[in-house]
Amino acid sequence: MTTSPIRRRTALLSAALLTGTCAASLTLAAPARAEAVCLVNGLPPVIIGNVINGTPGNDVITCAGLPLDYTVNGLGGNDTIRVLELLSNGTVDGGDGDDTITVGNPLGATSGVLRGGPGDDTVTVIGHLDGISISGAARVEGNAGDDTLTAGVVTRGGFLLGGDGNDALTADTVGDSAGISSAVNGEAGDDTIRVRQLNATQLHGGSGNDLVKSSLPDILGNPTPVTVTNGGFVHGDGGSDTCTTAPASANNCEQH
């Protein structure tokens, strides 16, 4: 008896995710971009209108990739969501609860929108957060709660936004010389923002007592300044903020 293509793809995805197979192997299991191959708690989900939903409880949702205009909703509970590829206009939303969301792979770029939702969430973009030259087209939003947001490179209109709460935002490089505005903003709360290089774009602490420093410490583990180039600037905004930049004139924080 022959195995259907859908059943075969689901089996390949399940095996790869369970054994920790590398991203290149998972790519072999992914279908054409018109489809989404996902598992919700180990089972193929019912996809209605390009939407994949979890349950009100704690879910494990895994996807080889989300094509254009697909959405994954964790809904309630403390969810773990892993998506290897998120394309433009795709959305991953953790919903209520303390969620862990990981998107991307070292060889590709992530577009679309990632939302932690209410709760203390951990959202990680592996590789580039790339707005594909549309300001705000690629966004990571912590929303309410004390969130941890991490991206490698934020470029071509990518946004990293903490939301309400005392958040930790980390990126290696933010901005580029293409003239498409990217942004990092802690927003409300006492936030810690770590960025190695800020290039031709703006960083905002938001309201609250914020700390801005480099994501790359020195050999002794001490904080180092954010390298600011091509007209970039660090804004402390409201509160009593501490910012360390090189040059020192590239910020307006109360403490340098």
Short mmCIF file of C-alpha atoms in Angstrom, two decimals:
data_model
loop_
_atom_site.label_atom_id
_atom_site.label_comp_id
_atom_site.label_asym_id
_atom_site.label_seq_id
_atom_site.Cartn_x
_atom_site.Cartn_y
_atom_site.Cartn_z
CA MET A 1 0.00 0.00 0.00
CA THR A 2 1.43 3.41 -0.99
CA THR A 3 1.71 6.25 1.52
CA SER A 4 0.00 9.57 0.70
CA PRO A 5 2.26 12.65 0.18
CA ILE A 6 0.65 14.47 3.16
CA ARG A 7 1.17 11.50 5.49
CA ARG A 8 4.76 11.11 4.30
CA ARG A 9 5.59 14.84 4.87
CA THR A 10 4.03 14.77 8.35
CA ALA A 11 6.06 11.70 9.30
CA LEU A 12 9.29 13.33 8.08
CA LEU A 13 8.63 16.55 10.02
CA SER A 14 7.75 14.68 13.22
CA ALA A 15 10.90 12.55 13.07
CA ALA A 16 13.15 15.53 12.33
CA LEU A 17 11.81 17.69 15.15
CA LEU A 18 11.94 14.87 17.70
CA THR A 19 15.55 13.94 16.93
CA GLY A 20 16.85 17.52 16.67
CA THR A 21 17.82 17.19 13.03
CA CYS A 22 19.54 20.25 11.62
CA ALA A 23 17.71 22.95 9.66
CA ALA A 24 19.06 21.70 6.35
CA SER A 25 17.47 18.27 6.92
CA LEU A 26 14.16 19.82 7.87
CA THR A 27 14.14 21.73 4.61
CA LEU A 28 13.90 18.43 2.80
CA ALA A 29 10.66 17.71 4.60
CA ALA A 30 9.07 21.07 3.81
CA PRO A 31 6.48 21.25 1.03
CA ALA A 32 5.85 23.93 -1.55
CA ARG A 33 5.35 27.39 -0.05
CA ALA A 34 1.60 27.23 -0.64
CA GLU A 35 1.26 24.79 2.26
CA ALA A 36 2.16 24.72 5.95
CA VAL A 37 3.51 21.57 7.54
CA CYS A 38 2.96 21.75 11.31
CA LEU A 39 2.30 19.55 14.30
CA VAL A 40 0.26 20.57 17.35
CA ASN A 41 1.07 18.35 20.31
CA GLY A 42 2.43 15.76 17.90
CA LEU A 43 -0.61 15.66 15.62
CA PRO A 44 -1.41 17.34 12.27
CA PRO A 45 -3.68 20.32 13.00
CA VAL A 46 -6.93 21.27 11.34
CA ILE A 47 -6.06 24.38 9.29
CA ILE A 48 -8.99 26.74 8.73
CA GLY A 49 -8.50 29.87 6.66
CA ASN A 50 -4.68 29.64 6.89
CA VAL A 51 -4.90 29.65 10.71
CA ILE A 52 -3.34 27.01 12.96
CA ASN A 53 -4.56 27.08 16.56
CA GLY A 54 -3.25 25.52 19.72
CA THR A 55 -5.45 24.74 22.70
CA PRO A 56 -6.32 26.65 25.90
CA GLY A 57 -3.64 24.56 27.68
CA ASN A 58 0.11 24.12 27.32
CA ASP A 59 0.98 23.26 23.71
CA VAL A 60 3.99 22.24 21.67
CA ILE A 61 3.60 23.57 18.12
CA THR A 62 6.26 22.86 15.47
CA CYS A 63 6.29 24.01 11.85
CA ALA A 64 8.81 23.44 9.08
CA GLY A 65 7.67 26.75 7.59
CA LEU A 66 4.79 29.22 7.42
CA PRO A 67 3.96 30.48 3.92
CA LEU A 68 2.54 33.89 3.10
CA ASP A 69 -0.47 34.94 5.19
CA TYR A 70 -0.44 31.95 7.56
CA THR A 71 -0.99 32.42 11.31
CA VAL A 72 -0.10 30.27 14.31
CA ASN A 73 -1.98 31.02 17.55
CA GLY A 74 -0.82 29.41 20.77
CA LEU A 75 -3.94 30.61 22.60
CA GLY A 76 -3.90 30.08 26.39
CA GLY A 77 -1.29 28.20 28.39
CA ASN A 78 2.49 28.19 28.48
CA ASP A 79 3.21 27.24 24.87
CA THR A 80 6.39 26.21 23.08
CA ILE A 81 6.34 27.21 19.39
CA ARG A 82 9.11 26.46 16.91
CA VAL A 83 8.94 27.66 13.28
CA LEU A 84 11.89 27.14 10.94
CA GLU A 85 10.81 29.71 8.34
CA LEU A 86 8.40 32.65 8.64
CA LEU A 87 7.62 34.60 5.47
CA SER A 88 6.20 38.08 4.93
CA ASN A 89 2.65 38.57 6.28
CA GLY A 90 2.94 35.44 8.41
CA THR A 91 2.15 35.72 12.13
CA VAL A 92 3.07 33.74 15.23
CA ASP A 93 1.14 34.74 18.38
CA GLY A 94 1.79 33.02 21.69
CA GLY A 95 -1.41 34.29 23.31
CA ASP A 96 -1.91 34.31 27.09
CA GLY A 97 0.70 32.58 29.22
CA ASP A 98 4.46 32.40 29.53
CA ASP A 99 5.38 31.27 26.02
CA THR A 100 8.63 30.27 24.36
CA ILE A 101 8.74 31.13 20.65
CA THR A 102 11.71 30.37 18.41
CA VAL A 103 11.66 31.26 14.72
CA GLY A 104 14.19 31.12 11.91
CA ASN A 105 17.39 29.29 11.06
CA PRO A 106 21.02 30.38 10.63
CA LEU A 107 20.80 30.28 6.83
CA GLY A 108 17.66 32.37 6.31
CA ALA A 109 15.82 35.58 7.18
CA THR A 110 12.61 35.97 9.19
CA SER A 111 9.85 38.35 8.11
CA GLY A 112 6.30 38.61 9.42
CA VAL A 113 5.16 39.30 12.98
CA LEU A 114 6.01 37.52 16.25
CA ARG A 115 3.90 38.35 19.31
CA GLY A 116 4.52 36.99 22.76
CA GLY A 117 1.10 38.02 24.01
CA PRO A 118 0.30 38.69 27.69
CA GLY A 119 2.72 36.90 30.01
CA ASP A 120 6.46 36.60 30.57
CA ASP A 121 7.54 35.38 27.14
CA THR A 122 10.82 34.38 25.52
CA VAL A 123 10.92 35.16 21.79
CA THR A 124 14.03 34.34 19.76
CA VAL A 125 14.81 35.00 16.10
CA ILE A 126 17.68 32.87 14.81
CA GLY A 127 19.52 34.75 12.07
CA HIS A 128 18.14 37.94 10.49
CA LEU A 129 14.92 39.79 11.33
CA ASP A 130 14.41 41.33 7.90
CA GLY A 131 11.66 43.81 7.02
CA ILE A 132 12.39 43.27 3.28
CA SER A 133 12.69 47.06 2.83
CA ILE A 134 9.25 47.80 4.35
CA SER A 135 9.49 49.60 7.69
CA GLY A 136 7.82 47.47 10.39
CA ALA A 137 7.06 44.52 8.10
CA ALA A 138 9.12 42.26 10.37
CA ARG A 139 8.33 42.78 14.06
CA VAL A 140 8.96 41.07 17.36
CA GLU A 141 6.51 42.31 20.01
CA GLY A 142 6.79 41.25 23.63
CA ASN A 143 3.43 42.76 24.62
CA ALA A 144 2.47 42.85 28.33
CA GLY A 145 4.78 41.06 30.77
CA ASP A 146 8.50 40.80 31.51
CA ASP A 147 9.72 39.49 28.16
CA THR A 148 13.05 38.35 26.75
CA LEU A 149 13.43 39.20 23.05
CA THR A 150 16.50 38.20 21.05
CA ALA A 151 17.48 38.61 17.39
CA GLY A 152 20.78 38.31 15.58
CA VAL A 153 20.58 41.11 13.01
CA VAL A 154 17.62 43.52 12.74
CA THR A 155 17.67 45.04 9.27
CA ARG A 156 15.73 46.65 6.38
CA GLY A 157 12.77 47.77 8.51
CA GLY A 158 12.80 45.13 11.26
CA PHE A 159 11.39 46.18 14.66
CA LEU A 160 12.16 44.79 18.14
CA LEU A 161 9.52 46.10 20.60
CA GLY A 162 9.36 45.24 24.30
CA GLY A 163 5.83 46.35 25.22
CA ASP A 164 4.70 46.84 28.82
CA GLY A 165 6.88 45.27 31.51
CA ASN A 166 10.54 45.04 32.45
CA ASP A 167 11.96 43.52 29.29
CA ALA A 168 15.36 42.34 28.06
CA LEU A 169 16.04 43.06 24.38
CA THR A 170 19.20 41.79 22.69
CA ALA A 171 20.51 42.09 19.13
CA ASP A 172 23.91 42.00 17.50
CA THR A 173 23.36 44.66 14.81
CA VAL A 174 20.39 46.96 14.22
CA GLY A 175 19.92 48.98 11.02
CA ASP A 176 21.81 49.27 7.76
CA SER A 177 22.83 51.91 5.27
CA ALA A 178 19.91 51.28 2.90
CA GLY A 179 17.80 54.07 4.42
CA ILE A 180 14.96 51.75 5.58
CA SER A 181 14.31 52.53 9.23
CA SER A 182 14.68 49.68 11.69
CA ALA A 183 14.01 50.16 15.39
CA VAL A 184 14.53 48.84 18.90
CA ASN A 185 12.20 50.19 21.59
CA GLY A 186 11.91 48.93 25.15
CA GLU A 187 8.61 50.82 25.55
CA ALA A 188 7.04 50.93 29.04
CA GLY A 189 8.95 49.46 32.00
CA ASP A 190 12.52 49.25 33.27
CA ASP A 191 14.20 47.59 30.32
CA THR A 192 17.69 46.28 29.60
CA ILE A 193 18.69 46.68 25.96
CA ARG A 194 21.87 45.14 24.56
CA VAL A 195 22.99 45.97 21.01
CA ARG A 196 26.53 45.63 19.67
CA GLN A 197 26.16 48.05 16.72
CA LEU A 198 23.51 50.62 15.85
CA ASN A 199 23.77 51.69 12.22
CA ALA A 200 21.83 54.64 10.76
CA THR A 201 18.77 54.06 12.94
CA GLN A 202 17.23 54.93 16.31
CA LEU A 203 17.10 53.05 19.61
CA HIS A 204 14.55 54.07 22.25
CA GLY A 205 14.49 53.01 25.87
CA GLY A 206 10.86 54.04 26.28
CA SER A 207 9.30 55.09 29.58
CA GLY A 208 10.97 53.69 32.69
CA ASN A 209 14.51 53.46 34.05
CA ASP A 210 16.36 51.75 31.22
CA LEU A 211 19.86 50.37 30.74
CA VAL A 212 21.41 50.40 27.25
CA LYS A 213 24.76 48.74 26.59
CA SER A 214 26.56 46.55 24.07
CA SER A 215 25.61 42.90 23.62
CA LEU A 216 29.34 42.13 23.43
CA PRO A 217 31.18 42.43 26.79
CA ASP A 218 34.93 42.75 27.09
CA ILE A 219 37.19 39.77 27.87
CA LEU A 220 36.53 40.25 31.60
CA GLY A 221 32.77 40.25 31.13
CA ASN A 222 32.37 43.98 31.72
CA PRO A 223 29.83 45.96 29.65
CA THR A 224 31.10 47.84 26.60
CA PRO A 225 29.59 50.75 24.64
CA VAL A 226 27.13 50.38 21.79
CA THR A 227 28.96 51.25 18.57
CA VAL A 228 26.83 53.92 16.84
CA THR A 229 27.49 54.70 13.16
CA ASN A 230 26.02 56.65 10.24
CA GLY A 231 23.83 58.99 12.26
CA GLY A 232 22.30 56.43 14.59
CA PHE A 233 21.17 57.62 18.03
CA VAL A 234 20.13 56.23 21.42
CA HIS A 235 17.19 57.95 23.13
CA GLY A 236 16.65 57.35 26.82
CA ASP A 237 13.09 58.76 26.73
CA GLY A 238 11.24 59.01 30.09
CA GLY A 239 12.77 57.86 33.37
CA SER A 240 16.34 57.80 34.65
CA ASP A 241 18.30 55.95 31.99
CA THR A 242 21.88 54.74 31.74
CA CYS A 243 23.34 54.42 28.24
CA THR A 244 26.86 53.64 27.10
CA THR A 245 27.66 54.49 23.48
CA ALA A 246 30.66 55.12 21.29
CA PRO A 247 30.80 57.97 20.58
CA ALA A 248 29.38 59.18 23.90
CA SER A 249 27.56 62.02 22.09
CA ALA A 250 25.31 59.47 20.34
CA ASN A 251 22.84 59.30 23.26
CA ASN A 252 20.80 61.67 25.40
CA CYS A 253 20.46 59.53 28.52
CA GLU A 254 20.75 60.96 32.03
CA GLN A 255 23.77 58.77 32.83
CA HIS A 256 26.52 57.83 30.37
#
